[in-house]
XYZ file of C-alpha atoms in Angstrom:
339
model
C 148.428 50.748 105.393
C 145.447 51.175 108.104
C 145.678 55.345 107.626
C 145.558 55.176 103.897
C 142.594 52.726 104.727
C 140.901 55.331 107.248
C 141.687 58.650 104.829
C 139.761 56.376 101.932
C 136.512 56.240 104.258
C 136.866 59.284 105.351
C 136.517 61.325 101.537
C 133.779 58.892 100.690
C 132.245 59.506 103.614
C 132.756 63.370 103.102
C 132.014 62.865 99.339
C 128.646 60.734 100.509
C 128.254 63.663 102.589
C 128.238 66.538 99.848
C 126.333 64.370 97.446
C 123.412 63.551 100.399
C 122.781 67.497 99.584
C 121.543 67.003 96.427
C 121.206 69.388 93.931
C 118.813 72.503 92.616
C 117.408 73.627 89.230
C 117.303 77.538 89.386
C 115.960 79.455 86.252
C 116.693 82.616 86.919
C 115.093 85.877 84.680
C 116.917 88.331 86.354
C 119.110 89.917 83.342
C 122.074 90.514 85.835
C 124.396 87.435 85.596
C 126.193 88.402 88.671
C 122.642 88.437 91.046
C 121.671 84.978 89.360
C 125.468 83.224 89.649
C 125.280 85.427 93.348
C 121.971 83.865 95.100
C 123.238 80.589 93.318
C 126.626 80.196 95.407
C 125.395 82.069 98.221
C 122.506 79.059 98.942
C 125.740 76.408 98.039
C 127.351 78.241 100.963
C 124.538 77.940 103.719
C 123.395 74.222 102.637
C 125.931 72.612 99.933
C 123.183 72.119 97.731
C 124.596 72.473 94.139
C 123.364 75.076 92.254
C 122.721 74.849 88.131
C 121.632 77.704 86.710
C 119.699 78.675 83.400
C 118.841 82.118 82.965
C 116.653 83.806 80.042
C 114.635 86.489 79.545
C 111.233 86.000 81.495
C 108.702 85.481 78.664
C 111.510 83.134 77.254
C 111.525 80.967 81.133
C 108.170 81.087 80.510
C 107.610 79.964 77.589
C 109.834 76.811 78.479
C 108.723 75.912 81.665
C 105.023 74.968 79.661
C 106.621 73.509 77.407
C 108.097 71.273 79.832
C 104.809 70.630 82.003
C 104.419 67.420 81.716
C 108.288 66.513 82.562
C 109.870 69.386 84.445
C 113.697 70.500 84.010
C 113.642 73.277 86.577
C 113.068 73.269 90.811
C 112.828 76.631 91.267
C 111.961 79.715 88.933
C 113.482 82.895 90.656
C 113.132 87.429 89.662
C 110.959 88.688 87.082
C 108.244 90.552 87.135
C 105.071 89.126 88.768
C 102.608 89.411 86.475
C 104.197 86.170 84.475
C 104.303 84.548 88.069
C 100.884 85.137 88.746
C 100.040 83.618 85.201
C 102.187 80.585 85.603
C 99.868 79.871 88.974
C 96.964 80.547 87.100
C 97.950 77.477 84.744
C 98.345 75.636 87.103
C 102.362 75.197 86.919
C 103.351 76.282 90.225
C 103.368 74.000 93.623
C 101.909 75.564 96.695
C 104.369 76.304 99.296
C 103.593 79.136 102.447
C 106.902 80.007 103.277
C 107.276 80.907 107.365
C 109.945 83.515 106.320
C 106.658 85.617 104.602
C 106.348 87.440 107.896
C 109.229 89.505 107.323
C 108.548 91.051 104.138
C 107.164 94.640 103.236
C 103.205 94.613 102.747
C 103.294 95.062 98.960
C 105.257 91.693 98.708
C 103.364 89.648 100.688
C 100.370 90.247 99.135
C 101.793 88.923 95.664
C 101.969 85.589 97.977
C 98.335 86.123 99.138
C 96.816 86.787 95.707
C 98.525 83.881 93.902
C 97.447 81.488 96.746
C 100.500 81.258 98.017
C 102.068 79.946 94.735
C 104.187 83.167 93.711
C 106.381 85.765 96.541
C 107.952 88.681 96.292
C 111.848 89.199 96.241
C 111.980 92.553 94.638
C 110.565 95.250 93.739
C 111.108 97.034 90.737
C 109.881 100.611 89.261
C 108.935 101.098 85.564
C 111.349 103.683 84.113
C 112.712 105.224 81.171
C 116.282 105.851 80.589
C 118.671 108.337 78.463
C 122.073 108.812 77.858
C 122.989 112.315 78.692
C 125.750 112.880 75.965
C 123.524 111.779 73.425
C 121.111 113.992 73.895
C 123.630 116.904 74.518
C 124.938 116.019 70.849
C 121.945 115.836 69.321
C 120.163 118.857 71.132
C 117.060 116.842 72.060
C 114.741 117.719 74.742
C 114.904 115.867 78.060
C 111.137 114.558 78.485
C 109.067 114.198 81.010
C 105.962 113.145 80.518
C 104.832 109.804 78.561
C 103.380 111.409 75.680
C 106.383 113.738 75.150
C 107.634 110.631 73.938
C 105.579 110.962 70.387
C 107.126 114.238 69.594
C 108.781 113.638 65.691
C 112.311 114.979 67.125
C 112.817 111.424 69.061
C 112.017 109.945 65.309
C 114.531 106.879 65.551
C 115.782 107.262 69.255
C 113.200 105.350 71.520
C 114.468 101.682 72.344
C 111.920 99.510 73.802
C 111.366 95.785 74.508
C 108.919 93.369 73.002
C 107.001 92.089 76.012
C 106.157 88.894 74.529
C 109.536 87.880 75.520
C 110.493 90.585 78.232
C 108.081 90.572 81.723
C 109.304 94.171 82.014
C 107.859 95.389 78.630
C 104.942 93.960 79.422
C 104.765 95.473 82.737
C 104.970 98.517 80.462
C 102.204 97.712 78.373
C 99.916 97.392 81.038
C 100.453 100.143 82.963
C 99.842 102.251 79.891
C 96.853 101.010 79.684
C 95.975 101.360 82.847
C 97.346 104.986 82.755
C 95.378 106.067 79.884
C 92.398 103.389 79.359
C 93.153 100.488 76.570
C 92.019 102.377 73.378
C 93.949 105.197 74.447
C 96.965 103.380 75.633
C 97.130 101.779 71.784
C 96.471 105.141 70.238
C 99.088 106.426 72.374
C 101.797 103.287 71.510
C 100.777 103.807 67.562
C 101.943 107.100 68.061
C 105.117 106.188 70.005
C 106.147 103.357 66.843
C 107.170 105.527 64.614
C 110.041 106.949 67.177
C 110.921 103.605 67.902
C 113.975 101.889 65.909
C 113.593 98.178 67.842
C 112.250 95.896 70.066
C 114.682 94.862 72.147
C 113.843 90.484 73.227
C 115.006 91.337 76.801
C 114.155 93.809 78.886
C 117.487 94.536 79.575
C 118.399 95.342 75.591
C 116.739 99.405 75.890
C 118.985 100.274 78.967
C 122.461 98.391 77.783
C 121.810 100.199 74.407
C 121.635 103.381 75.915
C 124.266 102.896 77.957
C 126.892 102.302 75.278
C 125.357 105.378 72.711
C 123.332 103.186 70.210
C 119.951 105.182 70.848
C 119.080 108.240 73.358
C 116.327 106.651 75.463
C 114.984 103.603 76.159
C 112.261 101.125 78.705
C 113.877 100.131 81.101
C 113.123 99.400 85.539
C 114.314 102.736 87.763
C 117.270 100.095 89.620
C 118.558 99.389 85.929
C 119.002 103.034 85.604
C 120.845 103.830 89.131
C 123.217 100.591 88.522
C 124.899 102.038 85.555
C 125.164 105.451 87.438
C 126.901 103.752 90.109
C 128.887 102.115 87.048
C 129.976 105.531 86.227
C 128.087 105.702 82.700
C 126.641 109.433 81.192
C 122.953 108.304 81.721
C 119.825 110.028 83.709
C 116.512 108.101 84.832
C 112.479 109.478 83.687
C 110.376 108.719 85.960
C 106.919 110.049 83.411
C 104.624 112.520 85.149
C 101.451 110.964 84.768
C 102.558 107.962 86.558
C 104.460 104.799 86.749
C 104.214 100.928 87.364
C 105.956 98.255 89.761
C 106.781 95.400 89.417
C 107.545 92.457 92.627
C 110.214 90.712 90.842
C 108.752 87.033 92.285
C 109.742 83.720 92.944
C 108.015 80.285 92.885
C 108.221 76.463 92.961
C 107.579 74.736 89.143
C 104.985 72.126 90.017
C 106.402 68.783 90.217
C 110.251 70.010 90.730
C 112.218 67.153 91.303
C 113.869 68.237 94.070
C 110.918 69.629 95.757
C 112.572 69.401 99.381
C 115.828 71.809 98.082
C 113.328 74.044 96.044
C 111.218 74.809 99.847
C 115.051 75.192 101.299
C 115.315 77.810 98.599
C 112.570 79.413 98.464
C 112.310 80.167 102.184
C 116.607 80.962 102.340
C 116.004 83.419 99.122
C 113.015 85.510 101.336
C 115.833 86.203 103.760
C 117.781 89.169 105.201
C 120.955 87.839 103.856
C 120.127 86.544 100.707
C 118.711 89.577 99.638
C 121.219 91.734 100.576
C 123.410 90.040 97.817
C 121.592 92.274 95.352
C 122.972 94.907 97.058
C 126.717 93.471 97.194
C 126.639 92.485 93.428
C 125.447 96.616 92.458
C 121.407 95.334 91.579
C 119.603 98.583 93.687
C 115.978 97.225 93.654
C 114.091 97.037 96.833
C 114.270 94.163 98.523
C 110.953 92.675 99.744
C 112.341 91.552 102.918
C 111.406 95.071 105.354
C 114.935 93.924 107.372
C 117.294 94.638 105.119
C 119.386 97.839 105.713
C 119.002 99.922 102.709
C 121.879 102.048 100.981
C 121.140 105.616 99.979
C 121.307 104.052 95.742
C 117.782 102.636 96.753
C 114.768 104.876 96.034
C 111.804 106.174 98.153
C 108.796 104.854 97.136
C 107.033 107.954 99.000
C 108.832 110.098 96.470
C 107.769 108.279 92.905
C 104.434 108.670 91.309
C 103.018 105.573 91.282
C 100.156 103.220 89.897
C 97.644 101.654 91.780
C 99.249 98.561 89.474
C 96.568 95.579 89.048
C 99.235 92.811 89.032
C 95.708 90.409 89.905
C 93.914 90.991 86.671
C 97.196 92.120 84.354
C 98.711 88.909 86.169
C 96.117 86.460 84.911
C 96.153 84.145 82.211
C 93.326 85.885 79.530
C 93.703 89.442 80.215
C 97.619 89.047 79.423
C 97.085 86.813 76.214
C 94.676 89.584 75.025
C 97.139 92.302 75.856
C 99.745 90.502 73.738
C 97.493 89.234 70.929
C 96.613 93.079 70.714
C 99.969 94.503 70.873
C 101.352 92.152 68.441
C 98.558 92.738 65.787
C 98.130 96.521 66.482
C 101.976 97.586 66.887
C 103.994 95.221 66.093
C 103.219 94.222 62.989
C 102.104 97.667 62.126
C 104.355 99.759 59.189
C 106.198 102.386 60.807
């Protein structure tokens, strides 16, 4: 009898101890479910804190966070291009938190924290790219474009898939990059010409590369690690880094203002900047560039020195006013324009 009572008390104690660890509501903007879940499970194993995951495209989660501002449902927002996070910081939607682990990051990732007044931190880097299906190109006898301007050739009519920058952070990065490459007016002239070749503006940033992988479209917008991931999985795809130069994203993370589980969110924030946490992406086959400089990189991760990157102005193009203005112009001049 005493043994049974002791066993019952022990079970109750263990259950209470697990419950005491609490919970965390994580909003994930990565299109890779394995990465979102891998990070959540990794944090649970280390801390015992139970994590619930809501996964949506960057623009959709941003809209949800704004809608929930007066009664936040989420605690931590993880992954997605930094432009959206910087806008959220500017709109007062994020908590200030300076993690002691920031010193472990590359300079370009620490700048993300500094620009946001320590409301955002970088967890990976992604490079804007195009991906194309080699079998589709061979079958349709399409030339491989080398530059952005090549894409407006009539030979690519109906062969190009892009994403909608209102819902996709990757697409907004492409929009802002083109503006910085060509100048705003010339960039919009270019996008109008390109619009004639676009078969669809997908809701999410992963949509075009998924269609390329399946052979449903010849070429699509993406990030470089999105192409590398599919190459490693054995699909007939290759990457293009347009000759004029490409922008890049600092995949980011932030604690939501008014988070119900603030202490747990801070624990997640610190942990997500460690080598152990950032290695999870590589382990699940996501070859983005870790921001922690102590992560040992596999050969699939590109060397930034070999890529023509533009001096991407994340502070300007992550500001609320500039982002809103560019998206409104894109909607009016591009998305609403006849083919």
